[in-house]
PDB file of C-alpha atoms in Angstrom:
ATOM      1  CA  UNK A   1      15.787  -1.445 -81.935  1.00 55.00           C
ATOM      2  CA  UNK A   2      16.464  -3.275 -84.909  1.00 54.00           C
ATOM      3  CA  UNK A   3      12.679  -4.315 -87.107  1.00 58.00           C
ATOM      4  CA  UNK A   4      12.870  -6.218 -90.495  1.00 56.00           C
ATOM      5  CA  UNK A   5      13.000  -3.249 -92.240  1.00 57.00           C
ATOM      6  CA  UNK A   6      16.297  -2.547 -90.712  1.00 52.00           C
ATOM      7  CA  UNK A   7      17.975  -5.618 -92.953  1.00 54.00           C
ATOM      8  CA  UNK A   8      17.613  -5.635 -96.962  1.00 59.00           C
ATOM      9  CA  UNK A   9      18.621  -9.032 -97.152  1.00 59.00           C
ATOM     10  CA  UNK A  10      17.355 -11.949 -94.418  1.00 59.00           C
ATOM     11  CA  UNK A  11      19.555 -15.136 -94.550  1.00 61.00           C
ATOM     12  CA  UNK A  12      18.293 -18.609 -91.920  1.00 61.00           C
ATOM     13  CA  UNK A  13      20.605 -21.209 -91.133  1.00 66.00           C
ATOM     14  CA  UNK A  14      19.178 -24.702 -90.300  1.00 60.00           C
ATOM     15  CA  UNK A  15      21.141 -26.954 -89.443  1.00 61.00           C
ATOM     16  CA  UNK A  16      20.446 -30.500 -88.525  1.00 62.00           C
ATOM     17  CA  UNK A  17      21.870 -34.060 -87.733  1.00 63.00           C
ATOM     18  CA  UNK A  18      20.223 -37.338 -88.077  1.00 66.00           C
ATOM     19  CA  UNK A  19      19.823 -39.247 -84.877  1.00 64.00           C
ATOM     20  CA  UNK A  20      20.686 -42.172 -86.695  1.00 64.00           C
ATOM     21  CA  UNK A  21      24.337 -41.031 -88.176  1.00 69.00           C
ATOM     22  CA  UNK A  22      26.433 -42.080 -85.352  1.00 72.00           C
ATOM     23  CA  UNK A  23      24.744 -45.620 -85.179  1.00 77.00           C
ATOM     24  CA  UNK A  24      25.406 -45.939 -88.847  1.00 75.00           C
ATOM     25  CA  UNK A  25      29.046 -44.682 -88.641  1.00 76.00           C
ATOM     26  CA  UNK A  26      29.842 -47.334 -85.727  1.00 79.00           C
ATOM     27  CA  UNK A  27      28.243 -50.013 -88.070  1.00 77.00           C
ATOM     28  CA  UNK A  28      30.429 -49.434 -91.404  1.00 76.00           C
ATOM     29  CA  UNK A  29      33.775 -48.759 -89.063  1.00 80.00           C
ATOM     30  CA  UNK A  30      32.930 -52.034 -87.213  1.00 80.00           C
ATOM     31  CA  UNK A  31      32.143 -54.058 -90.717  1.00 76.00           C
ATOM     32  CA  UNK A  32      35.270 -56.085 -91.899  1.00 81.00           C
ATOM     33  CA  UNK A  33      36.210 -55.964 -95.687  1.00 80.00           C
ATOM     34  CA  UNK A  34      36.022 -59.172 -97.750  1.00 81.00           C
ATOM     35  CA  UNK A  35      38.812 -59.538-100.192  1.00 82.00           C
ATOM     36  CA  UNK A  36      37.383 -60.101-103.426  1.00 79.00           C
ATOM     37  CA  UNK A  37      40.386 -60.123-105.644  1.00 81.00           C
ATOM     38  CA  UNK A  38      40.566 -64.286-106.310  1.00 82.00           C
ATOM     39  CA  UNK A  39      37.208 -63.994-107.592  1.00 81.00           C
ATOM     40  CA  UNK A  40      36.466 -64.430-111.010  1.00 80.00           C
ATOM     41  CA  UNK A  41      33.260 -62.517-112.449  1.00 82.00           C
ATOM     42  CA  UNK A  42      31.276 -63.213-115.327  1.00 81.00           C
ATOM     43  CA  UNK A  43      29.959 -60.599-117.369  1.00 84.00           C
ATOM     44  CA  UNK A  44      28.534 -59.683-120.884  1.00 86.00           C
ATOM     45  CA  UNK A  45      28.063 -56.301-123.076  1.00 86.00           C
ATOM     46  CA  UNK A  46      24.076 -55.164-123.266  1.00 84.00           C
ATOM     47  CA  UNK A  47      24.006 -56.350-126.898  1.00 83.00           C
ATOM     48  CA  UNK A  48      25.143 -59.865-126.285  1.00 85.00           C
ATOM     49  CA  UNK A  49      24.316 -62.426-128.667  1.00 87.00           C
ATOM     50  CA  UNK A  50      22.061 -65.807-127.218  1.00 87.00           C
ATOM     51  CA  UNK A  51      25.922 -67.578-127.605  1.00 89.00           C
ATOM     52  CA  UNK A  52      27.681 -65.174-125.894  1.00 90.00           C
ATOM     53  CA  UNK A  53      25.191 -65.474-122.678  1.00 88.00           C
ATOM     54  CA  UNK A  54      25.424 -69.417-122.902  1.00 89.00           C
ATOM     55  CA  UNK A  55      28.849 -69.579-123.252  1.00 91.00           C
ATOM     56  CA  UNK A  56      29.401 -66.920-120.172  1.00 89.00           C
ATOM     57  CA  UNK A  57      27.072 -68.046-117.641  1.00 87.00           C
ATOM     58  CA  UNK A  58      26.009 -71.565-119.013  1.00 89.00           C
ATOM     59  CA  UNK A  59      22.262 -73.574-119.723  1.00 91.00           C
ATOM     60  CA  UNK A  60      19.698 -71.460-118.680  1.00 91.00           C
ATOM     61  CA  UNK A  61      17.766 -72.749-116.284  1.00 91.00           C
ATOM     62  CA  UNK A  62      14.672 -71.786-118.175  1.00 89.00           C
ATOM     63  CA  UNK A  63      13.934 -70.317-121.953  1.00 89.00           C
ATOM     64  CA  UNK A  64      11.301 -68.337-122.985  1.00 88.00           C
ATOM     65  CA  UNK A  65      10.431 -67.828-126.885  1.00 90.00           C
ATOM     66  CA  UNK A  66       7.477 -65.089-127.642  1.00 88.00           C
ATOM     67  CA  UNK A  67       6.887 -64.859-131.068  1.00 89.00           C
ATOM     68  CA  UNK A  68       5.027 -60.845-131.011  1.00 86.00           C
ATOM     69  CA  UNK A  69       7.568 -58.941-130.816  1.00 85.00           C
ATOM     70  CA  UNK A  70      10.019 -62.459-131.917  1.00 86.00           C
ATOM     71  CA  UNK A  71      11.769 -62.168-128.319  1.00 87.00           C
ATOM     72  CA  UNK A  72      14.021 -64.840-126.273  1.00 88.00           C
ATOM     73  CA  UNK A  73      14.532 -64.955-122.277  1.00 87.00           C
ATOM     74  CA  UNK A  74      16.851 -67.135-121.096  1.00 88.00           C
ATOM     75  CA  UNK A  75      16.704 -67.238-117.525  1.00 89.00           C
ATOM     76  CA  UNK A  76      19.459 -67.821-114.520  1.00 88.00           C
ATOM     77  CA  UNK A  77      17.527 -68.301-110.787  1.00 84.00           C
ATOM     78  CA  UNK A  78      15.570 -65.320-111.078  1.00 75.00           C
ATOM     79  CA  UNK A  79      17.588 -63.338-113.778  1.00 80.00           C
ATOM     80  CA  UNK A  80      16.511 -62.679-117.332  1.00 80.00           C
ATOM     81  CA  UNK A  81      18.529 -62.343-120.258  1.00 76.00           C
ATOM     82  CA  UNK A  82      16.271 -60.637-123.287  1.00 74.00           C
ATOM     83  CA  UNK A  83      17.112 -61.763-126.732  1.00 68.00           C
ATOM     84  CA  UNK A  84      15.677 -59.727-129.365  1.00 59.00           C
TER      85      UNK A  84
END
């Protein structure tokens, strides 16, 4: 009979399977893709100036100016751009 002292190193291998993995894969296989190649995407860089944001996204729905520290928030339907 072998005992634990007969082995210098021990290995433990666990194999698992997520029960919802098959359902998840079935969902992705049945989902149709959407061709977005004809869509125009408006973008700006992180350090864009205020006029670049306005030229790209139009007039903001709300503008909030703060004195200390001096900054301005341009809001577009819940998305805010901060300009210091």
